[in-house]
mmCIF file of C-alpha atoms and ligand atoms in Angstrom:
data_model
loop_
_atom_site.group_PDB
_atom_site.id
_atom_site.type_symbol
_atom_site.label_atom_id
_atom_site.label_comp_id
_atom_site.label_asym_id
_atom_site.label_seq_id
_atom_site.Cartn_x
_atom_site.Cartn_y
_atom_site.Cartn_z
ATOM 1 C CA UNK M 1 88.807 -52.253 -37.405
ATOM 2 C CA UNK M 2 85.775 -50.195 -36.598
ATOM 3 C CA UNK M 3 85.207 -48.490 -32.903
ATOM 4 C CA UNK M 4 82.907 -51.032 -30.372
ATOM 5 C CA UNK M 5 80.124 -48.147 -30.889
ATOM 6 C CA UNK M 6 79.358 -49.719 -34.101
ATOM 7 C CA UNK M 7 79.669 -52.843 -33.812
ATOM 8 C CA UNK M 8 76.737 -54.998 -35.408
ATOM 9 C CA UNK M 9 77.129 -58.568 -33.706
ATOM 10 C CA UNK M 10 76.470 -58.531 -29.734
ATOM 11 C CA UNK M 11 78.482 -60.957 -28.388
ATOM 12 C CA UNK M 12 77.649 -62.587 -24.749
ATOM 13 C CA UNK M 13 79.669 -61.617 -21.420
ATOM 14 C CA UNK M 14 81.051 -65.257 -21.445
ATOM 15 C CA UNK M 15 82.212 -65.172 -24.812
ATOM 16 C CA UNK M 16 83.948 -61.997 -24.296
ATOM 17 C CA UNK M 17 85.500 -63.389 -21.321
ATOM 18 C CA UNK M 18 86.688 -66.584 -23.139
ATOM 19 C CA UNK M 19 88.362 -64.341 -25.639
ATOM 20 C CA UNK M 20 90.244 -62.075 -22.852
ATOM 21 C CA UNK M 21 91.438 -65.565 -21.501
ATOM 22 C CA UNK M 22 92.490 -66.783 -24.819
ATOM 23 C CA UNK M 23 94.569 -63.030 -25.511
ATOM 24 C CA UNK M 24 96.100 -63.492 -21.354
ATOM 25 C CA UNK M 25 97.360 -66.975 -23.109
ATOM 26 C CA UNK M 26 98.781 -65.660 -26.151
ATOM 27 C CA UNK M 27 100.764 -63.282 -24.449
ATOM 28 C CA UNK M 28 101.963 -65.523 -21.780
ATOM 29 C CA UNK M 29 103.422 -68.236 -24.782
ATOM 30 C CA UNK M 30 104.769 -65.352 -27.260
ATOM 31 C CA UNK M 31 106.833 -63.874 -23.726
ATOM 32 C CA UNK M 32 107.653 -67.537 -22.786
ATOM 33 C CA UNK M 33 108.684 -68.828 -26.234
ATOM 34 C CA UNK M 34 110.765 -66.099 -26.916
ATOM 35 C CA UNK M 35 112.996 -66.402 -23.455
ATOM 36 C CA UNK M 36 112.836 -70.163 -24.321
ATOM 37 C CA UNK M 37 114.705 -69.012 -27.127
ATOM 38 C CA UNK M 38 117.306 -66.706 -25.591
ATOM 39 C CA UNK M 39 118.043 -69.105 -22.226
ATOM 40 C CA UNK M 40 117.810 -72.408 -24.939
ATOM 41 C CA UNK M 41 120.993 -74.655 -24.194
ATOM 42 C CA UNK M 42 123.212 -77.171 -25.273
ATOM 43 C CA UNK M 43 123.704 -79.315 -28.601
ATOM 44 C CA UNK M 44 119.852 -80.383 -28.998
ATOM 45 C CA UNK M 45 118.607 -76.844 -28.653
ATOM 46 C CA UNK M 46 119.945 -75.877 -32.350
ATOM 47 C CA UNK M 47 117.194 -77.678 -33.503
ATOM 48 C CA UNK M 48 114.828 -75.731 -31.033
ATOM 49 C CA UNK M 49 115.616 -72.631 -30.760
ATOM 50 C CA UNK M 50 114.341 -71.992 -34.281
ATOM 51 C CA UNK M 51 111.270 -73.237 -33.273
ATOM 52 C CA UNK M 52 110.894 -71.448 -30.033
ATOM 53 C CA UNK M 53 110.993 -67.991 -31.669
ATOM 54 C CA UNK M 54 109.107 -68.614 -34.925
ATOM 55 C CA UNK M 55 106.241 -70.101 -32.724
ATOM 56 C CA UNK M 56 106.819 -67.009 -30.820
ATOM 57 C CA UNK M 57 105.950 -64.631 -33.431
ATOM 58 C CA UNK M 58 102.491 -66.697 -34.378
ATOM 59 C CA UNK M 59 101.444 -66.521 -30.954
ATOM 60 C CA UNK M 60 102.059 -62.664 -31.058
ATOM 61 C CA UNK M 61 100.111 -62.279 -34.155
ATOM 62 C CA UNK M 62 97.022 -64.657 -32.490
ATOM 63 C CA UNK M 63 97.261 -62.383 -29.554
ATOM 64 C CA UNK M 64 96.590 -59.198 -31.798
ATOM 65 C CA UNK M 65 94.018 -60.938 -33.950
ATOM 66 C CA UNK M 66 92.218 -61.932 -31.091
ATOM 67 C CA UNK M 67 92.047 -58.876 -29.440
ATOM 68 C CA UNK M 68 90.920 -56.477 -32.675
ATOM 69 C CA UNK M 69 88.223 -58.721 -32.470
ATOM 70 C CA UNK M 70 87.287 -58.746 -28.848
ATOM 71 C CA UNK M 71 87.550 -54.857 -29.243
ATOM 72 C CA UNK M 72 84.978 -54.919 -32.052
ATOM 73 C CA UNK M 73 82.988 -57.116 -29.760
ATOM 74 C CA UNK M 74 83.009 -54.228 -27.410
ATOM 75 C CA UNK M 75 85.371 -55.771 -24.653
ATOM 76 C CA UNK M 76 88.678 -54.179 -23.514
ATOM 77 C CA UNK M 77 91.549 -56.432 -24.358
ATOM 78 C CA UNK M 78 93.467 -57.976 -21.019
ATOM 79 C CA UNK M 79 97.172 -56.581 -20.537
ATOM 80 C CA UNK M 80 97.996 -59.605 -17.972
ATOM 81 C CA UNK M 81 99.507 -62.986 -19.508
ATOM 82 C CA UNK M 82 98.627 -66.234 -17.711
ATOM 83 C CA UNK M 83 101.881 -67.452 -15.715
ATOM 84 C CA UNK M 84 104.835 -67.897 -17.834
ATOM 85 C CA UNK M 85 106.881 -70.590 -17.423
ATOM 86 C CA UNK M 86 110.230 -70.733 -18.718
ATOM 87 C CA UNK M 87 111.879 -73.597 -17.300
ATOM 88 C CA UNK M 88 116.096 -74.422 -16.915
ATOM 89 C CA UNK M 89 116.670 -77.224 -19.014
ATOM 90 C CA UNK M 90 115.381 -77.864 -22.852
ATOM 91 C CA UNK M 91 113.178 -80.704 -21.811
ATOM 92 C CA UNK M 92 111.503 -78.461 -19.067
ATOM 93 C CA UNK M 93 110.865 -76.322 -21.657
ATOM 94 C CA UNK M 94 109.535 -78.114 -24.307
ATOM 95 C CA UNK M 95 107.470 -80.426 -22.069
ATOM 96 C CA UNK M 96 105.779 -77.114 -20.589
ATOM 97 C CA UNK M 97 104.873 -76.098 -24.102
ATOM 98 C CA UNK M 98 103.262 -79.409 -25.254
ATOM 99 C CA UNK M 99 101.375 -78.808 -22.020
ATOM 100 C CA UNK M 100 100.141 -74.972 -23.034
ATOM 101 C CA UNK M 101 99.285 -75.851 -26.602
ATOM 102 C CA UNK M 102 97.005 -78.631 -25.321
ATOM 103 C CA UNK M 103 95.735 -76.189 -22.941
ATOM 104 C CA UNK M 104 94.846 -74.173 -26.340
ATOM 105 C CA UNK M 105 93.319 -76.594 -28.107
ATOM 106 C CA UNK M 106 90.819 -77.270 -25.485
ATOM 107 C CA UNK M 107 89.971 -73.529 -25.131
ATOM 108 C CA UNK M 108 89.834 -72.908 -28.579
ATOM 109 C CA UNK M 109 87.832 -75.430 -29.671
ATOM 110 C CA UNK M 110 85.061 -74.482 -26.358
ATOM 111 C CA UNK M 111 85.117 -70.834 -28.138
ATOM 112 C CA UNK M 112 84.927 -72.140 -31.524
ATOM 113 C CA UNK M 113 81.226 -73.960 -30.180
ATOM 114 C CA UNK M 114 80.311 -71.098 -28.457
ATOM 115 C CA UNK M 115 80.884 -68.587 -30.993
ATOM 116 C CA UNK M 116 78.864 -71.219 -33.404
ATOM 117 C CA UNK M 117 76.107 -71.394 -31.028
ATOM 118 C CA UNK M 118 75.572 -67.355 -30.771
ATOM 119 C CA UNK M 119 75.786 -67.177 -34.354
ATOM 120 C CA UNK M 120 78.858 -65.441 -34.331
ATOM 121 C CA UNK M 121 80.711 -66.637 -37.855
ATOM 122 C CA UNK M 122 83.707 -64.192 -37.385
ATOM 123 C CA UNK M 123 84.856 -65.414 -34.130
ATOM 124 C CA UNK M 124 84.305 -69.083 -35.223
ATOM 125 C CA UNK M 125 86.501 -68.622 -38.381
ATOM 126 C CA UNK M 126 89.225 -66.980 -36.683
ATOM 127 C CA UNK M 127 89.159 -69.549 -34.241
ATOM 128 C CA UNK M 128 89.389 -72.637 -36.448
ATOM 129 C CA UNK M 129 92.075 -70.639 -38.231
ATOM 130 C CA UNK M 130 93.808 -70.046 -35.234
ATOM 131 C CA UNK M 131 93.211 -73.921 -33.686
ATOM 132 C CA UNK M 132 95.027 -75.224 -36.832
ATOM 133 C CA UNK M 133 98.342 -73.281 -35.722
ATOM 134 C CA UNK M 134 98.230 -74.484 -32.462
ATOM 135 C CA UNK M 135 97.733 -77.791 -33.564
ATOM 136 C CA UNK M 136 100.661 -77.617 -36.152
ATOM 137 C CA UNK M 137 102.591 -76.231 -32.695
ATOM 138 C CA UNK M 138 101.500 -79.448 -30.651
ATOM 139 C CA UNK M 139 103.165 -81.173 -33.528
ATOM 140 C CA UNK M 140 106.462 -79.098 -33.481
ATOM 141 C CA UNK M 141 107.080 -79.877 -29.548
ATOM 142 C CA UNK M 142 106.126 -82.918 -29.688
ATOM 143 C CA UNK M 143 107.775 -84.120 -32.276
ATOM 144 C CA UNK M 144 110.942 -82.097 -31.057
ATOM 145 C CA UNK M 145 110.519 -83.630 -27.232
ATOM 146 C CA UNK M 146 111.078 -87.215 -29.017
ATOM 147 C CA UNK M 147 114.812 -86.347 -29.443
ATOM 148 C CA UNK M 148 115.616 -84.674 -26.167
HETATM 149 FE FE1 FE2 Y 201 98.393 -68.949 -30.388
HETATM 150 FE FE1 FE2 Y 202 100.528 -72.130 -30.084
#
């Protein structure tokens, strides 16, 4: 994407902050869903392990999405995740994800209106793009919680 010098849309210091907490977030889950994966454990993990490092990968790919735009934006994308949480047992985990997708959801959907409201269309259409993964991941662990 093009250098920050050119960049035609001026987006506000708060909305460029909401985006650097949204890329501190998608690190933390990609690191946390992919140890979730490696430390998963017994018989009821088959089914989540999968899960744990597909989701993984998304959250990677939000993380780098989000941050080519926040550096067309002009902002410098953040390098520190939000505290990961990997937790011992499968239900730890899994209950601590349901948790940070909510957590998502609610930011997303505050950056999706502000984006709207400082005519910013790129940012809002990434964002609903994005909000409908996260949702479709609130589904995953939840559904996957039911059976641990
Ligand atoms: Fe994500
Ligand atoms: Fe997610």
């Amino acid at each position: 994407m093009a250098g920050k010098i050119d960049s035609v849309i001026k987006a506000s210091p708060e909305l460029m902050e909401l985006l650097n907490q949204a890329i501190a977030r998608e690190v933390q889950v990609s690191i946390q869903y992919m140890w979730q994966h490696v430390q998963w454990g017994g018989v009821k993990g088959f089914a989540t392990k999968d899960a744990f490092q597909s989701i993984a990968i998304e959250e990677m790919k939000h993380a780098e999405m989000i941050a080519e735009r926040l550096y067309y934006l002009g902002g410098i994308p953040t390098t520190k995740p939000t505290p990961i949480f990997v937790g011992e047992s499968l239900k730890e985990m899994v209950k601590q994800d349901i948790k940070d997708e909510a957590n998502a959801i609610t930011l997303y959907k505050k950056i999706i209106d502000k984006a709207r409201k400082e005519g910013d269309e790129t940012t809002n259409h990434l964002f609903r793009e994005i909000l409908r993964q996260e949702e479709d991941h609130h589904d995953t662990f939840s559904t996957l919680f039911e059976d641990l």
